[in-house]
CSV table of C-alpha atoms (C1' of nucleotides) in Angstrom, one decimal:
chain,number,residue,atom,x,y,z
A,131,MET,CA,65.4,-23.3,15.7
A,132,PRO,CA,66.0,-22.7,12.0
A,133,GLU,CA,68.8,-24.9,10.6
A,134,ALA,CA,70.7,-21.9,9.4
A,135,MET,CA,71.3,-20.7,13.0
A,136,ARG,CA,73.8,-23.4,13.3
A,137,TRP,CA,76.0,-22.1,10.5
A,138,SER,CA,78.4,-19.2,10.5
A,139,THR,CA,77.9,-16.1,8.3
A,140,GLU,CA,81.5,-15.2,8.4
A,141,ASN,CA,82.4,-16.5,5.0
A,142,CYS,CA,78.9,-16.2,3.4
A,143,THR,CA,79.0,-15.6,-0.4
A,144,ILE,CA,76.3,-13.0,-0.3
A,145,SER,CA,78.2,-11.0,2.4
A,146,ARG,CA,81.4,-11.2,0.5
A,147,THR,CA,79.7,-10.1,-2.8
A,148,MET,CA,78.0,-7.3,-0.8
A,149,GLN,CA,81.2,-6.0,0.4
A,150,ILE,CA,81.9,-5.2,-3.2
A,151,LEU,CA,78.5,-4.2,-4.5
A,152,GLY,CA,76.5,-3.3,-1.4
A,153,ASP,CA,76.6,0.3,-1.5
A,154,LYS,CA,74.2,2.9,-2.9
A,155,TRP,CA,76.7,4.6,-5.2
A,156,THR,CA,78.7,1.5,-6.3
A,157,PHE,CA,75.6,0.3,-8.1
A,158,HIS,CA,75.0,3.7,-9.7
A,159,VAL,CA,78.6,3.6,-11.1
A,160,LEU,CA,78.0,0.1,-12.5
A,161,ARG,CA,74.7,1.1,-14.1
A,162,GLU,CA,76.5,3.9,-15.9
A,163,LEU,CA,79.1,1.5,-17.3
A,164,PHE,CA,76.5,-1.0,-18.3
A,165,VAL,CA,74.6,1.6,-20.3
A,166,GLY,CA,77.8,2.7,-22.0
A,167,VAL,CA,78.8,5.8,-20.0
A,168,ARG,CA,82.5,5.6,-19.2
A,169,ARG,CA,84.0,8.9,-18.3
A,170,PHE,CA,84.3,10.4,-14.9
A,171,GLU,CA,82.5,13.7,-15.7
A,172,ASP,CA,79.7,11.9,-17.6
A,173,ILE,CA,79.1,9.4,-14.9
A,174,ARG,CA,79.0,12.2,-12.3
A,175,ALA,CA,76.6,14.4,-14.3
A,176,ARG,CA,74.2,11.6,-15.0
A,177,SER,CA,74.2,9.9,-11.6
A,178,GLY,CA,74.8,12.9,-9.3
A,179,ILE,CA,77.5,11.1,-7.3
A,180,PRO,CA,79.7,13.6,-5.3
A,181,ARG,CA,83.1,13.7,-7.0
A,182,GLN,CA,85.0,12.4,-4.1
A,183,VAL,CA,82.7,9.5,-3.6
A,184,LEU,CA,83.0,8.7,-7.4
A,185,THR,CA,86.9,8.8,-7.2
A,186,GLU,CA,86.8,6.5,-4.2
A,187,ARG,CA,84.3,4.0,-5.7
A,188,LEU,CA,86.1,3.8,-9.1
A,189,ALA,CA,89.3,3.1,-7.4
A,190,ALA,CA,87.6,0.4,-5.3
A,191,LEU,CA,86.1,-1.3,-8.3
A,192,ILE,CA,89.4,-1.3,-10.1
A,193,GLU,CA,91.1,-2.8,-7.2
A,194,ARG,CA,88.4,-5.5,-7.0
A,195,GLY,CA,88.9,-6.3,-10.7
A,196,LEU,CA,85.5,-5.2,-12.0
A,197,LEU,CA,86.8,-2.2,-13.9
A,198,ARG,CA,90.0,-1.2,-15.8
A,199,ARG,CA,91.2,2.2,-16.9
A,200,HIS,CA,91.5,2.7,-20.6
A,201,PRO,CA,93.3,5.6,-22.2
A,202,TYR,CA,91.6,7.8,-24.8
A,203,ARG,CA,92.2,11.1,-26.5
A,204,LEU,CA,89.8,13.6,-27.9
A,205,PRO,CA,91.1,15.5,-30.9
A,206,GLY,CA,93.0,18.5,-29.7
A,207,GLN,CA,93.0,17.5,-26.0
A,208,ARG,CA,95.4,15.6,-23.9
A,209,GLU,CA,95.2,11.9,-23.1
A,210,ARG,CA,92.6,11.0,-20.5
A,211,TYR,CA,91.2,7.7,-19.0
A,212,GLU,CA,87.8,6.1,-19.2
A,213,TYR,CA,86.6,3.2,-17.2
A,214,ARG,CA,85.5,-0.1,-18.7
A,215,LEU,CA,84.0,-3.3,-17.3
A,216,THR,CA,86.3,-6.3,-17.1
A,217,GLN,CA,84.9,-9.8,-17.7
A,218,ALA,CA,84.2,-10.0,-14.0
A,219,GLY,CA,82.2,-6.8,-14.3
A,220,LEU,CA,80.3,-7.9,-17.4
A,221,ASP,CA,79.4,-11.1,-15.6
A,222,LEU,CA,77.3,-9.0,-13.2
A,223,TYR,CA,74.7,-8.7,-16.1
A,224,PRO,CA,72.5,-11.4,-14.5
A,225,VAL,CA,72.3,-9.4,-11.3
A,226,LEU,CA,71.6,-6.2,-13.1
A,227,VAL,CA,68.9,-7.8,-15.3
A,228,ALA,CA,67.3,-9.5,-12.3
A,229,MET,CA,67.1,-6.2,-10.6
A,230,ILE,CA,65.5,-4.6,-13.5
A,231,GLN,CA,63.1,-7.3,-13.9
A,232,TRP,CA,62.1,-7.1,-10.2
A,233,GLY,CA,61.8,-3.4,-10.4
A,234,ASP,CA,59.6,-3.6,-13.6
A,235,GLN,CA,57.3,-5.9,-11.8
A,236,TYR,CA,57.0,-4.3,-8.4
A,237,LEU,CA,57.8,-0.7,-9.0
A,238,PRO,CA,56.2,-0.2,-12.5
A,239,LEU,CA,55.9,3.3,-14.1
A,240,ASP,CA,53.0,4.5,-16.2
A,241,GLY,CA,55.0,5.1,-19.2
A,242,GLY,CA,56.5,1.6,-19.2
A,243,PRO,CA,60.1,0.6,-18.3
A,244,PRO,CA,62.7,3.4,-18.8
A,245,ILE,CA,65.4,0.8,-19.5
A,246,VAL,CA,65.3,-2.6,-21.1
A,247,ALA,CA,67.9,-5.4,-21.5
A,248,GLN,CA,68.1,-6.4,-25.2
A,249,HIS,CA,69.8,-9.2,-27.1
A,250,ARG,CA,72.2,-7.5,-29.5
A,251,GLU,CA,71.9,-10.1,-32.1
A,252,CYS,CA,68.1,-10.4,-32.4
A,253,GLY,CA,66.8,-7.3,-30.6
A,254,GLU,CA,64.5,-9.3,-28.2
A,255,ARG,CA,64.0,-8.5,-24.6
A,256,ILE,CA,66.2,-10.4,-22.2
A,257,SER,CA,65.3,-11.7,-18.8
A,258,VAL,CA,66.7,-14.1,-16.2
A,259,VAL,CA,65.3,-17.5,-15.3
A,260,LEU,CA,66.1,-19.8,-12.4
A,261,ARG,CA,67.1,-23.3,-13.7
A,262,CYS,CA,68.3,-26.4,-11.8
A,263,GLU,CA,70.8,-28.8,-13.1
A,264,ALA,CA,68.1,-31.3,-13.8
A,265,GLY,CA,66.7,-28.8,-16.2
A,266,HIS,CA,63.7,-27.7,-14.2
A,267,GLU,CA,62.8,-24.0,-14.0
A,268,PRO,CA,61.5,-23.6,-10.4
A,269,ASP,CA,59.6,-20.7,-9.2
A,270,ALA,CA,60.5,-18.8,-6.0
A,271,ARG,CA,58.8,-21.1,-3.6
A,272,GLU,CA,60.7,-24.1,-4.8
A,273,VAL,CA,64.1,-22.6,-4.2
A,274,ALA,CA,65.9,-23.2,-0.9
A,275,ILE,CA,69.3,-21.7,0.2
A,276,ARG,CA,71.2,-24.3,2.1
A,277,PRO,CA,74.7,-24.6,3.6
A,278,GLY,CA,77.1,-25.9,1.1
A,279,PRO,CA,80.4,-27.8,1.3
A,280,GLY,CA,82.3,-24.8,2.5
A,281,ALA,CA,79.9,-24.0,5.4
A,282,ARG,CA,81.4,-23.6,8.8
A,283,PRO,CA,79.6,-24.2,12.0
A,284,ARG,CA,78.8,-21.1,14.1
A,285,SER,CA,80.5,-20.6,17.4
A,286,LEU,CA,77.5,-19.6,19.4
A,287,ALA,CA,78.2,-16.7,21.7
A,288,GLY,CA,76.4,-13.8,20.3
B,252,MET,CA,78.9,10.9,-26.9
B,253,PRO,CA,77.3,7.7,-25.6
B,254,GLU,CA,73.7,7.4,-26.4
B,255,ALA,CA,72.8,7.0,-22.8
B,256,MET,CA,73.9,10.5,-22.0
B,257,ARG,CA,70.8,11.8,-23.7
B,258,TRP,CA,68.5,10.0,-21.3
B,259,SER,CA,67.5,10.9,-17.8
B,260,THR,CA,68.3,8.7,-14.9
B,261,GLU,CA,65.6,10.2,-12.7
B,262,ASN,CA,63.2,7.3,-13.1
B,263,CYS,CA,65.7,4.5,-13.8
B,264,THR,CA,64.5,1.1,-12.7
B,265,ILE,CA,67.9,0.2,-11.2
B,266,SER,CA,67.9,3.4,-9.1
B,267,ARG,CA,64.4,2.8,-7.9
B,268,THR,CA,65.2,-0.8,-7.0
B,269,MET,CA,68.4,0.3,-5.3
B,270,GLN,CA,66.5,2.8,-3.1
B,271,ILE,CA,64.9,-0.3,-1.6
B,272,LEU,CA,67.8,-2.8,-1.7
B,273,GLY,CA,70.9,-0.7,-2.0
B,274,ASP,CA,72.1,-0.7,1.5
B,275,LYS,CA,74.7,-2.8,3.2
B,276,TRP,CA,72.4,-4.0,6.0
B,277,THR,CA,69.2,-4.4,4.1
B,278,PHE,CA,70.8,-7.2,2.1
B,279,HIS,CA,72.0,-8.9,5.1
B,280,VAL,CA,68.5,-8.8,6.5
B,281,LEU,CA,67.1,-10.4,3.3
B,282,ARG,CA,69.8,-13.0,3.3
B,283,GLU,CA,68.7,-14.1,6.8
B,284,LEU,CA,65.0,-14.4,5.7
B,285,PHE,CA,66.0,-16.3,2.6
B,286,VAL,CA,67.9,-18.9,4.6
B,287,GLY,CA,65.0,-19.2,7.0
B,288,VAL,CA,66.0,-17.0,10.0
B,289,ARG,CA,63.0,-14.9,10.9
B,290,ARG,CA,63.3,-13.5,14.4
B,291,PHE,CA,64.7,-10.2,15.4
B,292,GLU,CA,67.3,-11.6,17.9
B,293,ASP,CA,68.3,-14.4,15.6
B,294,ILE,CA,68.9,-12.1,12.7
B,295,ARG,CA,70.8,-9.8,14.8
B,296,ALA,CA,73.0,-12.5,16.3
B,297,ARG,CA,73.8,-14.0,12.9
B,298,SER,CA,74.4,-10.8,11.0
B,299,GLY,CA,75.8,-8.5,13.6
B,300,ILE,CA,73.5,-5.6,12.6
B,301,PRO,CA,73.1,-3.0,15.3
B,302,ARG,CA,69.7,-3.3,16.9
B,303,GLN,CA,68.6,0.2,16.0
B,304,VAL,CA,69.5,-0.3,12.4
B,305,LEU,CA,67.8,-3.7,12.2
B,306,THR,CA,64.6,-2.1,13.7
B,307,GLU,CA,64.7,0.6,11.0
B,308,ARG,CA,65.5,-1.7,8.1
B,309,LEU,CA,62.7,-4.2,9.0
B,310,ALA,CA,60.2,-1.4,9.3
B,311,ALA,CA,61.3,-0.1,5.8
B,312,LEU,CA,61.1,-3.5,4.2
B,313,ILE,CA,57.6,-4.0,5.6
B,314,GLU,CA,56.5,-0.6,4.4
B,315,ARG,CA,57.9,-1.4,0.9
B,316,GLY,CA,55.9,-4.7,0.9
B,317,LEU,CA,58.8,-7.1,0.9
B,318,LEU,CA,58.2,-8.5,4.4
B,319,ARG,CA,55.3,-9.0,6.7
B,320,ARG,CA,55.1,-9.5,10.5
B,321,HIS,CA,53.7,-12.8,11.6
B,322,PRO,CA,52.7,-13.7,15.1
B,323,TYR,CA,54.2,-16.7,16.8
B,324,ARG,CA,54.3,-18.1,20.3
B,325,LEU,CA,56.9,-20.3,21.9
B,326,PRO,CA,55.5,-22.6,24.6
B,327,GLY,CA,55.4,-20.7,27.9
B,328,GLN,CA,56.2,-17.3,26.4
B,329,ARG,CA,54.1,-14.5,25.3
B,330,GLU,CA,53.2,-13.8,21.7
B,331,ARG,CA,55.8,-12.2,19.5
B,332,TYR,CA,56.4,-11.5,15.9
B,333,GLU,CA,58.6,-12.9,13.3
B,334,TYR,CA,59.3,-11.5,9.8
B,335,ARG,CA,58.5,-13.3,6.6
B,336,LEU,CA,59.0,-12.6,3.0
B,337,THR,CA,56.0,-11.7,0.9
B,338,GLN,CA,55.7,-12.8,-2.7
B,339,ALA,CA,57.5,-9.5,-3.7
B,340,GLY,CA,60.3,-10.5,-1.4
B,341,LEU,CA,60.5,-14.1,-2.7
B,342,ASP,CA,60.7,-12.8,-6.1
B,343,LEU,CA,64.2,-11.5,-5.3
B,344,TYR,CA,65.5,-15.0,-5.5
B,345,PRO,CA,66.9,-14.4,-9.0
B,346,VAL,CA,68.8,-11.4,-7.6
B,347,LEU,CA,70.1,-13.4,-4.7
B,348,VAL,CA,71.0,-16.4,-6.8
B,349,ALA,CA,72.7,-14.2,-9.4
B,350,MET,CA,74.8,-12.7,-6.6
B,351,ILE,CA,75.7,-16.1,-5.1
B,352,GLN,CA,76.7,-17.3,-8.6
B,353,TRP,CA,78.9,-14.3,-9.3
B,354,GLY,CA,80.5,-14.6,-5.8
B,355,ASP,CA,81.2,-18.3,-6.3
B,356,GLN,CA,82.9,-17.6,-9.6
B,357,TYR,CA,85.0,-14.5,-8.7
B,358,LEU,CA,85.4,-14.8,-4.9
B,359,PRO,CA,85.8,-18.6,-4.4
B,360,LEU,CA,86.8,-20.1,-1.1
B,361,ASP,CA,89.1,-23.1,-0.6
B,362,GLY,CA,86.5,-25.3,1.0
B,363,GLY,CA,83.9,-24.7,-1.7
B,364,PRO,CA,80.7,-22.6,-1.5
B,365,PRO,CA,79.4,-21.9,2.0
B,366,ILE,CA,75.9,-21.7,0.6
B,367,VAL,CA,74.1,-23.1,-2.4
B,368,ALA,CA,70.7,-22.6,-4.0
B,369,GLN,CA,68.8,-25.9,-4.3
B,370,HIS,CA,65.7,-27.1,-6.0
B,371,ARG,CA,63.4,-28.4,-3.2
B,372,GLU,CA,61.8,-30.9,-5.4
B,373,CYS,CA,64.9,-32.6,-6.9
B,374,GLY,CA,67.8,-31.4,-4.8
B,375,GLU,CA,69.9,-30.2,-7.7
B,376,ARG,CA,71.8,-26.9,-7.7
B,377,ILE,CA,70.0,-23.8,-9.1
B,378,SER,CA,71.6,-21.1,-11.2
B,379,VAL,CA,70.3,-18.2,-13.2
B,380,VAL,CA,70.5,-17.9,-17.0
B,381,LEU,CA,69.9,-14.9,-19.3
B,382,ARG,CA,67.4,-15.7,-22.0
B,383,CYS,CA,65.8,-13.5,-24.7
B,384,GLU,CA,62.3,-13.8,-25.9
B,385,ALA,CA,63.4,-15.6,-29.1
B,386,GLY,CA,64.8,-18.4,-26.9
B,387,HIS,CA,68.5,-17.6,-27.2
B,388,GLU,CA,70.7,-17.6,-24.1
B,389,PRO,CA,73.2,-14.8,-24.7
B,390,ASP,CA,76.4,-14.4,-22.8
B,391,ALA,CA,77.3,-11.1,-21.2
B,392,ARG,CA,78.8,-9.5,-24.3
B,393,GLU,CA,75.7,-10.0,-26.3
B,394,VAL,CA,73.5,-8.0,-23.8
B,395,ALA,CA,72.8,-4.3,-24.2
B,396,ILE,CA,70.9,-2.1,-21.8
B,397,ARG,CA,68.9,0.5,-23.8
B,398,PRO,CA,66.3,3.1,-23.2
B,399,GLY,CA,62.9,1.6,-23.1
B,400,PRO,CA,59.3,3.1,-23.8
B,401,GLY,CA,59.3,5.0,-20.4
B,402,ALA,CA,62.7,6.7,-21.0
B,403,ARG,CA,62.7,10.4,-20.6
B,404,PRO,CA,65.1,12.8,-22.3
B,405,ARG,CA,67.7,14.4,-20.0
B,406,SER,CA,67.5,18.1,-19.4
B,407,LEU,CA,71.2,18.8,-19.9
B,408,ALA,CA,72.4,21.2,-17.2
B,409,GLY,CA,74.7,19.2,-15.0
C,89,DT,C1',100.4,34.6,-21.6
C,90,DG,C1',96.2,33.4,-20.3
C,91,DG,C1',92.2,30.6,-20.6
C,92,DC,C1',89.6,26.2,-21.2
C,93,DT,C1',88.5,21.5,-19.8
C,94,DG,C1',88.3,16.9,-17.6
C,95,DA,C1',89.5,14.9,-13.6
C,96,DG,C1',90.3,15.2,-9.6
C,97,DT,C1',91.6,17.1,-4.3
C,98,DC,C1',90.5,20.0,0.0
C,99,DT,C1',87.5,21.6,3.6
C,100,DG,C1',83.9,22.3,6.9
C,101,DT,C1',79.3,20.7,8.0
C,102,DC,C1',75.9,17.5,8.9
C,103,DA,C1',73.5,13.0,8.8
C,104,DA,C1',74.1,8.2,9.6
C,105,DG,C1',76.0,4.2,11.7
C,106,DT,C1',77.9,2.1,16.0
C,107,DG,C1',78.4,-0.2,20.7
C,108,DG,C1',76.7,-0.4,25.0
C,109,DA,C1',73.5,0.4,28.5
C,110,DC,C1',68.7,0.8,29.6
C,111,DT,C1',63.4,-0.4,29.0
C,112,DT,C1',59.2,-3.0,28.5
C,113,DA,C1',56.0,-6.7,28.5
C,114,DT,C1',54.9,-11.3,29.4
C,115,DC,C1',55.6,-15.8,31.3
C,116,DC,C1',57.7,-19.0,34.7
C,117,DT,C1',59.3,-20.4,39.2
C,118,DC,C1',59.3,-20.0,43.9
D,103,DG,C1',53.1,-11.7,44.3
D,104,DA,C1',58.5,-11.1,44.1
D,105,DG,C1',62.1,-12.1,41.3
D,106,DG,C1',64.2,-13.7,37.2
D,107,DA,C1',64.4,-14.8,32.3
D,108,DT,C1',63.8,-13.4,27.6
D,109,DA,C1',62.7,-11.1,23.0
D,110,DA,C1',62.4,-7.0,21.1
D,111,DG,C1',63.1,-3.0,21.2
D,112,DT,C1',64.9,2.6,22.8
D,113,DC,C1',68.3,5.8,24.4
D,114,DC,C1',72.7,7.9,24.4
D,115,DA,C1',77.4,9.5,23.2
D,116,DC,C1',80.8,8.9,19.7
D,117,DT,C1',82.8,8.3,15.3
D,118,DT,C1',82.6,7.7,10.5
D,119,DG,C1',81.2,8.8,6.1
D,120,DA,C1',78.5,11.7,2.8
D,121,DC,C1',77.9,16.1,0.9
D,122,DA,C1',78.4,20.8,-1.5
D,123,DG,C1',81.2,24.0,-3.0
D,124,DA,C1',85.7,25.9,-3.8
D,125,DC,C1',90.2,25.0,-5.3
D,126,DT,C1',94.1,22.5,-8.1
D,127,DC,C1',96.5,20.5,-11.8
D,128,DA,C1',98.1,19.2,-16.5
D,129,DG,C1',98.0,19.6,-21.2
D,130,DC,C1',96.3,21.9,-25.2
D,131,DC,C1',94.7,26.0,-27.8
D,132,DA,C1',94.2,31.0,-29.2
DNA sequence: TGGCTGAGTCTGTCAAGTGGACTTATCCTC
DNA sequence: GAGGATAAGTCCACTTGACAGACTCAGCCA
């Protein structure tokens, strides 16, 4: 029996993160904000999200603290709001970059990658690497996901 | 107008990756495999996925090349199959670790993290870092996501 | 006064997820 | 060889959520 079977999933960090991100459309919304598209109608036009779903997802992301509304005003128009990433939202960059990196490797396109992550200062391509606290950079087979200090035993019954 | 508005999203790497991963249950399945739970009934019991959905998601992940079926046999039982990550699946570690890291920071629990990523060789905690090809390790505000060589212009009309 | 625009809200339809019961194949015990 | 256990599914009825398309609303402009 795998060791993990003895531990509960109820408070699992991945689950709790997926409750926020784990939705087809939520990730599309985040992508738009990461590439700099901030307004309702622009996000909708580029991503194809149904309006109602977009409204709901934006509200959820604000409530979770990943976005905030920011007033803006076009000349000769009334004040409106755009949506911006908070620090919590910006800190999803590693997740985004890791996904782009995986996609570039396993779902490549003939013309090359359609989007790249770039260091603003020097213009070079950015990627993510795994690193342990001893300074090693392990590859995938050297990584193990184990129960941590907050792990709770599983009440078997299902 | 943000620059990104001029570029099409149709072949976006994030979208194409999300077509595979961007589903509440798919990620739960992957989590189970990453922590070492490989059998249908074990996955179902720990994650609470409805059987029908689990059947469908496993089949999809196999078809996409992230998993493979592997025969096994318990003493005194007939042969069955378990599910294992392929190299493509294992290479999602950076995505998983990035998500755990974000969750630990922004959705912390009193008892500490319920799961941790560990280097098998030395036992130290593993995290992900962003790094550019010039060797810098930028923080979130220094990252930009830009159109790459495969970007296609957007036919405006929506 | 009437029209434009961005950002929504409303509505009916239809696909998908859900829980619970049922099925199948194999092995074990009697 | 009959009956039971078990892992891995299938089947079914029900409910929830996504979806497209039309409608609303507030402020500004001509």
